[in-house]
Amino acid sequence: MKKGNQEVAEKITFKNLRRLYFFALWTIAITIILSQLLIQYNLKQQLSDSKIINISGKQRMLSQRITKEVLILNFVSDASPKKEIAHVRNVLSLWKINQDALENGSDSLAFPKEKSEALSKLYAEIKPSFNTIVESVNLFLLNLEQKNDSSDNQKLVQKILKNEGIFLSKMNEIVSQYDKEAHEKVTEQRKTEYWIFGFTLLVLILEFFFIFRPTNKKIEKLIAKLLSSQKKALKLAYDTEIISEIKENSVKELKSLNYAMENTLLYCRIAPDGSIIHVGEKFAKLLNYTKFSSNKTFSQVLTIDEKEQLNIDRIIFEKQRSGWQGEIKIVNREDQTIWLDLSMVPVMIKKDELELLIVCFNITERKKAQREVERLNIENSTEKINQQKIISSKIVENQENEQNRIAKEIHDGIGQMLTGLKFSLESINLDDKEKSAQKIEYLKKLSLDIIKGVRTATFNLMPPELSDHGIVSSISKLTQELSKLTGKEILFYNKTDFDQRLDSLIEINIYRLTQEAINNAIKYAESTHIIVQLSHSETLLSIIIDDNGKGFDKTSVDKKRNSESGMGLLFMNERIQYINGRVFINSILGEGTRITFNIPISKIEN
């Protein structure tokens, strides 16, 4: 417990040191970035300051040049000094632009708009002299162009000379002020650099004492632990060598045991998902198991029968914890049927690691003997079954007679009474007319449904056409009545003009089979068109019922013997077997169903 707490504490310490290390690195990085940003900003300012000082010095030169040009124009008697006047105007314009940029700032020249209080004061003092020079030069040039009195120009020249001296003096002060402020910026930048350098040095010192030094101690301790672990590993290797010798002896014993199992038992080991871990040699020979089959599951190797594969997979899934014992039938690759008495035992290898041990015994010969006994028993019971058929025919005949009697009673008795009930209900008159009317309408509909159901039941029990006119007329009437009752298109075709009579029991069963097939198409297939075709040869009568319904899977219906549809097919098979006929059912999901009845007609009565 103490060791675990110590390891947790060490992890926390290393984590804190790592955080401090990253913090120190980030601090140094940020100070370096800030230092560079500050240096670049100051350098940019110094570039701007040098340009300002340069332009300021240029302004002094331009003021002197303007004065010089004015003096030349005043004392040189040229008739039309247009070029000189234009030149002076250009110089004057440049002088004004530069002065405005220095005083008010300029984005194109990167001159700042904001100035120190000293500079603002100097620019305010120099502005009157600058404006006087500009105004005087413009008047002087205008007088020259208009050739006015020269005495006025003399006064303007004197004014220019007077203010030019003032401008130069003030401009010198401005240049000196700019130089002074630039020097102050450099001094301030040097101080800032010292502060940043001192801060970075402090961070490095703190990092050494609080990060690198503790980390070095931790590394020394870790190396000491590694050396100790090495000694333990050497001792463990020695112990392992001894254990390895013991294990080798155990392996030899296991090999001997395994050889005995491989050659005497049908056994294998599988995983809970059905994959094969190992198959014994004797079992592998029985199943024709090879390395090329290693990617198959146990059920796939055991048998090629898909139903048996599913059954084996189900047993493995459901009984892998509790185990299982029973008999199974397999079909090998040579299509040979083999019976096995199989036992499945769960074996826990490690925690949450389960294997299943399969041990089998070949009981095929025993099963063959049992089958032979069953075959003999079936032969002895055949005579009893034939006798049962005779008894069943009498029962069916009596049932049909009873159904005929019941049909007559329902038609003549209950049908008339329900019709009378309908007329009586129509004459009901109550005080609450609205509710009475609703109830009466409902009772009307109910009574009509009852009458229709009674008539349908009467028709289904025993159609008179069957006893009077035979199978063709009764099937034709059956299709017409069911078409009216259901609203579906049900058609009958006598393709070979069959018009002979059969034995009454055969006709009854043929009628019931056809009736059952049509009802199934109406009730289960949800079809809209049903076609009944009758044809015959000298020895065979064939009836085909086609529908365009949804179809069904015959295999799945056969499995559901207890369901209504499953029982219907079972009774259909029993009826057709009773008259020695055969039934063929062909159904495709989504397309429809065809049912074919083939009945021998050697017993035709003329």
XYZ file of C-alpha atoms in Angstrom:
606
model
C 0.000 0.000 0.000
C 2.860 2.361 0.907
C 4.609 1.505 -2.350
C 1.472 2.340 -4.303
C 1.109 5.681 -2.532
C 4.783 6.440 -3.208
C 4.321 5.720 -6.930
C 1.264 8.000 -7.027
C 3.216 10.775 -5.268
C 6.108 10.395 -7.726
C 3.719 10.607 -10.670
C 2.175 13.780 -9.234
C 5.659 15.307 -8.649
C 6.764 14.533 -12.202
C 3.512 15.974 -13.488
C 4.022 19.214 -11.525
C 7.651 19.492 -12.698
C 6.529 18.997 -16.279
C 3.956 21.755 -15.880
C 6.587 24.112 -14.405
C 8.964 23.241 -17.241
C 6.395 24.071 -19.893
C 5.458 27.260 -18.030
C 9.103 28.382 -17.961
C 9.569 27.623 -21.647
C 6.419 29.517 -22.538
C 7.545 32.469 -20.393
C 10.917 32.660 -22.165
C 9.262 32.322 -25.554
C 6.775 35.106 -24.779
C 9.513 37.453 -23.494
C 11.598 36.846 -26.625
C 8.591 37.497 -28.877
C 7.671 40.666 -26.963
C 11.300 41.835 -27.125
C 11.399 41.334 -30.870
C 8.077 43.100 -31.356
C 9.296 46.053 -29.272
C 12.613 46.230 -31.129
C 10.916 46.110 -34.499
C 8.478 48.803 -33.444
C 11.278 51.079 -32.206
C 13.321 50.468 -35.357
C 10.313 51.433 -37.431
C 9.922 54.596 -35.348
C 13.603 55.407 -35.786
C 13.311 55.009 -39.534
C 10.413 57.459 -39.421
C 12.428 59.829 -37.205
C 15.411 59.811 -39.582
C 13.132 60.595 -42.502
C 11.525 63.454 -40.562
C 14.943 64.918 -39.690
C 15.951 64.600 -43.339
C 12.810 66.394 -44.560
C 13.255 69.054 -41.869
C 16.792 69.762 -43.076
C 15.497 69.822 -46.643
C 12.937 72.458 -45.662
C 15.759 74.810 -44.580
C 17.455 74.249 -47.914
C 14.225 74.906 -49.828
C 13.558 78.132 -47.892
C 17.017 79.397 -48.788
C 16.550 78.350 -52.390
C 13.239 80.196 -52.635
C 14.847 83.323 -51.188
C 17.744 83.022 -53.624
C 15.435 82.622 -56.615
C 13.366 85.641 -55.532
C 16.510 87.794 -55.238
C 17.665 86.741 -58.713
C 14.281 87.551 -60.228
C 14.237 90.910 -58.462
C 17.640 92.068 -59.673
C 17.773 90.454 -63.143
C 15.929 92.640 -65.661
C 14.483 89.991 -67.972
C 11.486 90.978 -70.039
C 9.505 87.801 -69.496
C 11.017 85.383 -66.897
C 8.223 82.853 -67.249
C 10.384 79.774 -66.778
C 12.002 81.151 -63.637
C 8.602 82.093 -62.189
C 7.254 78.597 -62.869
C 10.322 77.073 -61.301
C 9.885 79.168 -58.153
C 6.241 78.184 -57.937
C 7.172 74.476 -58.117
C 9.769 74.833 -55.386
C 7.286 76.818 -53.269
C 4.636 74.075 -53.741
C 7.073 71.346 -52.645
C 8.080 73.453 -49.648
C 4.428 73.861 -48.591
C 3.692 70.112 -48.990
C 6.680 69.093 -46.879
C 5.862 71.654 -44.210
C 2.253 70.423 -44.029
C 3.411 66.798 -43.733
C 5.812 67.713 -40.906
C 3.219 69.730 -39.037
C 0.045 67.614 -39.556
C 1.448 64.149 -40.336
C 1.373 62.107 -43.561
C 0.352 58.486 -44.210
C 2.338 58.269 -47.450
C 5.545 59.449 -45.743
C 4.763 57.570 -42.472
C 4.910 60.845 -40.479
C 2.981 60.690 -37.198
C 0.068 63.063 -36.656
C 0.617 63.197 -32.909
C 3.625 65.214 -31.657
C 5.219 66.147 -28.430
C 4.207 69.350 -26.708
C 7.603 70.953 -27.523
C 7.318 70.217 -31.240
C 3.735 71.466 -31.375
C 4.826 74.725 -29.740
C 7.740 75.179 -32.217
C 5.486 74.527 -35.208
C 3.030 77.096 -33.840
C 5.862 79.662 -33.527
C 7.225 79.022 -37.026
C 3.857 79.083 -38.756
C 3.486 82.963 -38.995
C 6.911 83.341 -40.634
C 6.163 80.432 -42.992
C 2.801 81.891 -44.028
C 4.334 85.365 -44.510
C 7.049 83.957 -46.800
C 4.486 82.000 -48.840
C 2.185 84.986 -49.155
C 5.041 87.396 -50.044
C 6.521 85.062 -52.673
C 3.135 84.626 -54.318
C 2.572 88.426 -54.451
C 6.094 88.934 -55.750
C 5.583 86.459 -58.575
C 2.198 87.944 -59.386
C 3.673 91.469 -59.659
C 6.360 90.132 -62.007
C 3.778 88.484 -64.209
C 1.609 91.629 -64.291
C 4.680 93.966 -64.503
C 3.509 96.135 -61.615
C 5.532 98.798 -59.824
C 8.949 97.397 -58.759
C 8.869 99.354 -55.474
C 6.267 96.929 -54.156
C 8.490 93.989 -54.967
C 11.346 95.622 -53.061
C 9.218 95.706 -49.945
C 8.152 92.067 -50.487
C 11.771 90.985 -50.879
C 12.699 92.685 -47.624
C 9.798 90.926 -45.878
C 10.884 87.558 -47.307
C 14.465 88.040 -46.179
C 13.356 89.065 -42.681
C 11.050 86.068 -42.150
C 13.414 83.640 -43.866
C 15.930 84.198 -41.065
C 13.264 83.555 -38.442
C 12.139 80.380 -40.293
C 15.684 79.035 -40.436
C 16.226 79.692 -36.754
C 13.003 77.966 -35.703
C 13.589 75.098 -38.143
C 16.964 74.476 -36.513
C 15.210 74.221 -33.168
C 12.703 71.755 -34.613
C 15.471 69.557 -36.035
C 17.267 69.646 -32.698
C 14.026 68.669 -30.907
C 13.467 65.727 -33.273
C 17.031 64.566 -32.664
C 16.571 64.893 -28.913
C 13.343 62.844 -28.926
C 14.939 60.127 -31.103
C 17.784 59.856 -28.611
C 15.293 59.525 -25.756
C 13.533 56.683 -27.597
C 16.797 54.813 -28.045
C 17.599 55.285 -24.347
C 14.130 54.006 -23.369
C 14.506 51.009 -25.667
C 17.898 50.174 -24.091
C 16.314 50.215 -20.619
C 13.489 47.959 -21.789
C 15.965 45.509 -23.278
C 17.819 45.393 -19.971
C 14.562 44.640 -18.131
C 13.661 41.841 -20.558
C 17.161 40.388 -20.320
C 17.009 40.472 -16.518
C 13.561 38.822 -16.493
C 14.714 36.044 -18.873
C 17.795 35.429 -16.766
C 15.634 35.196 -13.637
C 13.361 32.630 -15.314
C 16.386 30.535 -16.331
C 17.755 30.627 -12.758
C 14.373 29.622 -11.294
C 14.049 26.851 -13.886
C 17.473 25.521 -12.902
C 16.705 25.396 -9.174
C 13.066 24.243 -9.335
C 12.978 22.079 -12.485
C 16.314 20.840 -13.835
C 17.888 20.154 -10.432
C 14.862 18.147 -9.049
C 14.575 16.328 -12.390
C 18.240 15.338 -12.211
C 17.695 13.873 -8.740
C 14.658 11.946 -9.964
C 16.674 10.528 -12.862
C 19.408 9.395 -10.475
C 16.816 7.613 -8.347
C 15.293 6.042 -11.473
C 18.703 4.708 -12.574
C 19.201 3.226 -9.126
C 15.820 1.508 -9.366
C 16.682 0.178 -12.840
C 19.889 -1.336 -11.496
C 17.950 -2.943 -8.666
C 15.360 -4.237 -11.170
C 18.198 -5.710 -13.244
C 19.385 -7.747 -10.265
C 15.847 -8.958 -9.645
C 15.489 -9.837 -13.348
C 18.658 -11.952 -13.221
C 17.322 -13.829 -10.209
C 13.965 -14.256 -11.943
C 15.719 -15.630 -15.043
C 17.473 -18.233 -12.887
C 14.154 -19.230 -11.285
C 12.535 -19.341 -14.719
C 15.177 -21.746 -15.986
C 14.380 -24.123 -13.158
C 10.649 -23.805 -13.858
C 11.344 -24.413 -17.550
C 12.933 -27.773 -16.746
C 9.895 -28.737 -14.699
C 7.634 -27.576 -17.524
C 9.605 -29.621 -20.056
C 9.054 -32.763 -18.029
C 5.343 -31.944 -17.783
C 5.173 -31.424 -21.550
C 6.668 -34.863 -22.130
C 3.970 -36.396 -19.933
C 1.262 -34.397 -21.726
C 2.577 -35.540 -25.109
C 2.264 -39.144 -24.030
C -1.282 -38.524 -22.828
C -2.125 -36.579 -25.984
C -0.861 -39.410 -28.210
C -3.150 -41.817 -26.413
C -6.152 -39.468 -26.831
C -5.377 -38.694 -30.490
C -5.430 -42.327 -31.512
C -8.189 -43.741 -29.287
C -10.878 -41.013 -28.887
C -13.015 -38.916 -31.225
C -12.339 -35.577 -29.584
C -11.613 -31.914 -30.371
C -11.345 -28.519 -28.665
C -13.369 -25.548 -29.860
C -13.913 -21.917 -28.825
C -17.326 -20.641 -27.621
C -17.906 -19.025 -31.050
C -17.588 -22.440 -32.755
C -14.099 -21.963 -34.209
C -11.817 -25.003 -34.030
C -8.771 -24.962 -31.723
C -7.639 -28.568 -32.197
C -9.008 -31.798 -33.710
C -7.772 -35.262 -32.698
C -6.230 -37.433 -35.416
C -8.884 -40.153 -35.276
C -11.676 -37.573 -35.360
C -9.926 -35.703 -38.224
C -9.784 -38.931 -40.286
C -13.490 -39.550 -39.697
C -14.393 -35.997 -40.767
C -11.729 -35.710 -43.526
C -10.446 -32.643 -41.686
C -7.316 -30.975 -43.138
C -5.395 -27.746 -42.608
C -7.281 -26.247 -45.540
C -10.464 -26.567 -43.442
C -9.053 -24.592 -40.508
C -11.023 -21.459 -41.432
C -14.340 -23.315 -41.037
C -16.391 -23.602 -37.866
C -16.892 -26.865 -35.993
C -20.429 -27.322 -37.367
C -19.235 -26.794 -40.963
C -16.479 -29.401 -40.557
C -18.801 -31.835 -38.756
C -21.542 -31.968 -41.431
C -22.498 -30.533 -44.809
C -26.215 -30.505 -43.909
C -27.226 -26.875 -43.266
C -30.041 -27.793 -40.863
C -27.685 -29.878 -38.746
C -25.109 -27.048 -38.854
C -27.688 -24.626 -37.460
C -28.688 -27.148 -34.775
C -25.058 -27.671 -33.688
C -24.392 -23.898 -33.614
C -27.520 -23.445 -31.482
C -26.377 -26.130 -29.011
C -22.907 -24.539 -28.717
C -24.416 -21.081 -28.135
C -27.029 -22.181 -25.570
C -25.100 -24.892 -23.691
C -21.523 -23.582 -23.686
C -21.702 -22.840 -19.934
C -23.689 -25.862 -18.725
C -22.485 -28.536 -21.173
C -24.573 -30.930 -23.319
C -24.882 -34.618 -24.182
C -26.965 -36.156 -26.959
C -27.136 -37.873 -30.329
C -26.653 -35.994 -33.603
C -26.743 -37.027 -37.253
C -24.048 -35.760 -39.623
C -23.455 -36.070 -43.375
C -19.783 -36.118 -44.395
C -18.268 -34.968 -47.686
C -18.755 -38.423 -49.255
C -22.505 -37.978 -48.551
C -22.392 -40.699 -45.885
C -24.702 -40.452 -42.894
C -22.993 -40.904 -39.523
C -24.585 -40.920 -36.072
C -22.542 -39.615 -33.122
C -23.122 -39.736 -29.380
C -21.655 -36.282 -28.573
C -20.674 -34.817 -25.210
C -19.724 -31.140 -24.820
C -17.829 -30.189 -21.639
C -16.952 -26.515 -20.825
C -13.357 -26.034 -19.588
C -12.186 -22.753 -17.995
C -8.579 -22.204 -19.155
C -8.033 -18.785 -17.580
C -10.236 -16.128 -16.078
C -12.904 -15.212 -18.660
C -11.297 -17.636 -21.187
C -13.505 -20.644 -21.953
C -12.939 -23.689 -24.173
C -15.319 -26.517 -25.049
C -14.075 -30.138 -25.051
C -16.010 -32.311 -27.526
C -15.902 -36.106 -27.044
C -17.829 -38.357 -29.472
C -18.655 -42.054 -30.008
C -19.634 -43.448 -33.412
C -23.085 -45.080 -33.014
C -23.914 -45.419 -36.718
C -24.197 -49.222 -36.640
C -26.500 -49.073 -33.635
C -28.744 -46.578 -35.455
C -28.872 -48.835 -38.535
C -30.087 -51.677 -36.357
C -32.769 -49.455 -34.802
C -33.954 -48.416 -38.290
C -34.299 -52.032 -39.379
C -36.473 -52.710 -36.351
C -38.640 -49.663 -37.172
C -39.025 -50.808 -40.792
C -40.319 -54.191 -39.687
C -42.764 -52.498 -37.326
C -44.038 -50.272 -40.164
C -44.679 -53.270 -42.423
C -46.718 -54.903 -39.676
C -48.811 -51.748 -39.231
C -49.583 -51.232 -42.975
C -52.552 -53.600 -42.889
C -53.970 -51.744 -39.904
C -53.665 -48.440 -41.784
C -55.598 -49.817 -44.785
C -58.357 -50.907 -42.465
C -58.348 -47.422 -40.943
C -58.856 -45.904 -44.424
C -62.078 -47.879 -44.860
C -63.307 -46.673 -41.495
C -62.321 -43.072 -42.333
C -64.249 -43.185 -45.645
C -67.411 -44.142 -43.801
C -66.829 -41.319 -41.334
C -66.361 -38.797 -44.160
C -69.534 -40.043 -45.902
C -71.562 -39.642 -42.719
C -70.067 -36.164 -42.153
C -71.098 -35.048 -45.652
C -74.678 -36.334 -45.126
C -74.851 -34.505 -41.817
C -73.532 -31.297 -43.382
C -76.216 -31.580 -46.122
C -78.917 -31.838 -43.502
C -77.552 -28.872 -41.511
C -77.320 -26.798 -44.665
C -80.983 -27.407 -45.449
C -82.002 -26.419 -41.921
C -79.916 -23.222 -41.948
C -81.248 -22.149 -45.339
C -84.923 -22.875 -44.699
C -85.071 -21.960 -41.014
C -82.434 -19.552 -39.718
C -82.211 -17.628 -43.009
C -85.958 -16.880 -43.001
C -85.904 -15.892 -39.334
C -82.984 -13.488 -39.852
C -84.786 -11.970 -42.850
C -87.809 -11.404 -40.671
C -85.554 -9.835 -38.035
C -84.241 -7.427 -40.643
C -87.746 -6.239 -41.604
C -88.732 -5.924 -37.942
C -85.695 -3.806 -37.140
C -86.466 -1.503 -40.057
C -89.846 -0.686 -38.513
C -88.374 0.500 -35.156
C -89.435 4.062 -34.226
C -88.094 5.612 -30.971
C -88.315 9.070 -29.433
C -84.645 9.839 -29.824
C -84.643 9.795 -33.556
C -80.960 10.565 -34.094
C -79.619 7.732 -31.928
C -82.346 5.373 -33.006
C -81.512 5.998 -36.628
C -77.830 5.278 -36.039
C -78.602 2.087 -34.154
C -81.096 0.918 -36.743
C -78.606 1.462 -39.558
C -76.015 -0.535 -37.679
C -78.504 -3.390 -37.058
C -79.462 -3.349 -40.713
C -75.875 -3.814 -41.783
C -75.336 -6.485 -39.136
C -78.373 -8.445 -40.219
C -77.285 -8.259 -43.867
C -73.859 -9.593 -42.897
C -75.492 -12.438 -40.949
C -77.664 -13.365 -43.913
C -74.665 -13.296 -46.244
C -72.658 -15.443 -43.832
C -75.474 -17.961 -43.476
C -75.819 -18.240 -47.231
C -72.083 -18.671 -47.610
C -72.003 -21.352 -44.915
C -74.955 -23.108 -46.569
C -73.203 -23.069 -49.894
C -69.949 -24.349 -48.404
C -71.574 -27.179 -46.487
C -73.111 -28.996 -49.416
C -73.827 -27.449 -52.838
C -76.833 -29.124 -54.528
C -75.009 -29.045 -57.887
C -72.495 -31.626 -56.611
C -75.085 -34.360 -56.003
C -77.290 -33.375 -58.945
C -74.858 -32.518 -61.764
C -71.363 -33.619 -60.707
C -67.932 -32.071 -60.075
C -67.740 -29.772 -63.138
C -71.032 -28.009 -62.453
C -70.336 -27.718 -58.711
C -66.843 -26.179 -59.204
C -68.286 -23.743 -61.775
C -71.014 -22.714 -59.317
C -68.428 -22.477 -56.513
C -66.260 -20.003 -58.457
C -69.304 -17.877 -59.452
C -70.657 -17.622 -55.903
C -67.283 -16.894 -54.301
C -66.594 -14.230 -56.947
C -69.891 -12.498 -56.064
C -69.327 -12.770 -52.315
C -65.693 -11.599 -52.266
C -65.605 -9.171 -55.200
C -62.542 -10.977 -56.616
C -62.271 -12.227 -60.199
C -62.505 -16.028 -59.951
C -62.738 -17.856 -63.299
C -63.282 -21.537 -64.155
C -62.204 -23.272 -67.384
C -63.123 -26.833 -68.383
C -60.293 -27.163 -70.893
C -61.060 -30.725 -72.092
C -64.892 -30.544 -71.758
C -64.944 -33.139 -69.004
C -68.598 -34.073 -68.279
C -68.489 -37.499 -66.628
C -69.418 -38.498 -63.101
C -67.076 -40.030 -60.505
C -67.660 -41.953 -57.333
C -69.537 -39.722 -54.874
C -66.761 -39.778 -52.247
C -64.153 -38.907 -54.869
C -66.300 -36.011 -56.129
C -66.837 -34.739 -52.570
C -63.098 -34.795 -51.843
C -62.210 -33.138 -55.178
C -64.789 -30.416 -54.447
C -63.448 -29.877 -50.884
C -59.831 -29.766 -52.121
C -60.715 -27.162 -54.774
C -62.774 -25.193 -52.253
C -59.890 -25.245 -49.711
C -57.358 -24.056 -52.331
C -59.598 -21.153 -53.466
C -60.354 -20.135 -49.866
C -56.628 -20.141 -49.042
C -55.957 -17.890 -52.051
C -58.691 -15.503 -50.859
C -57.883 -15.578 -47.144
C -54.075 -15.795 -46.982
C -52.653 -14.894 -50.401
C -54.570 -11.562 -50.699
C -54.997 -12.265 -54.432
C -57.301 -10.379 -56.823
C -57.437 -12.924 -59.695
C -57.915 -16.694 -59.300
C -58.134 -19.140 -62.232
C -59.365 -22.732 -61.851
C -58.576 -25.082 -64.777
C -59.873 -28.628 -65.168
C -58.467 -31.111 -67.708
C -58.341 -34.879 -68.078
C -56.849 -37.810 -69.926
C -57.946 -41.457 -70.043
C -56.500 -42.195 -66.614
C -55.994 -38.853 -64.880
C -58.097 -35.867 -63.848
C -56.093 -32.677 -63.210
C -57.302 -29.502 -61.461
C -54.988 -26.436 -61.352
C -55.688 -23.378 -59.135
C -53.558 -20.292 -59.964
C -53.619 -17.015 -58.005
C -51.670 -13.717 -58.259
C -51.273 -13.349 -54.478
C -48.230 -12.731 -52.330
C -47.079 -16.370 -52.301
C -45.474 -18.197 -49.370
C -42.432 -20.229 -48.330
C -43.597 -23.849 -48.311
C -40.682 -24.945 -46.110
C -41.567 -22.491 -43.348
C -45.272 -23.424 -43.529
C -44.410 -27.141 -43.265
C -42.525 -26.408 -40.050
C -45.590 -24.671 -38.532
C -47.855 -27.710 -38.400
C -49.866 -26.270 -35.513
C -50.755 -23.051 -37.347
C -53.962 -22.629 -39.374
C -52.124 -22.522 -42.702
C -49.998 -25.530 -41.765
C -53.018 -27.572 -40.746
C -54.787 -26.600 -44.018
C -51.958 -28.068 -46.091
C -51.918 -31.164 -43.847
C -55.668 -31.789 -44.320
C -55.257 -31.179 -48.057
C -52.570 -33.880 -48.211
C -54.716 -36.289 -46.213
C -57.727 -35.787 -48.511
C -55.718 -36.273 -51.697
C -54.068 -39.410 -50.296
C -57.500 -40.756 -49.337
C -58.537 -40.797 -53.032
C -55.070 -42.045 -54.120
C -54.208 -38.722 -55.754
C -51.234 -36.376 -55.549
C -50.905 -32.648 -54.873
C -48.139 -30.334 -56.174
C -47.652 -26.844 -54.682
C -45.464 -24.261 -56.370
C -45.329 -20.785 -54.772
C -43.032 -17.788 -55.368
C -42.968 -14.921 -52.874
C -44.458 -11.786 -54.409
C -45.652 -13.565 -57.591
C -48.343 -16.073 -56.663
C -49.148 -19.728 -56.072
C -50.113 -22.735 -58.235
C -51.738 -25.818 -56.690
C -52.215 -28.922 -58.868
C -54.414 -31.924 -57.941
C -53.922 -35.138 -59.969
C -56.588 -37.812 -59.348
C -56.792 -41.244 -61.038
C -60.153 -41.581 -62.864
C -60.185 -45.289 -63.632
C -63.406 -45.533 -61.601
C -65.516 -43.355 -63.888
C -69.178 -44.192 -63.896
C -70.896 -43.790 -67.267
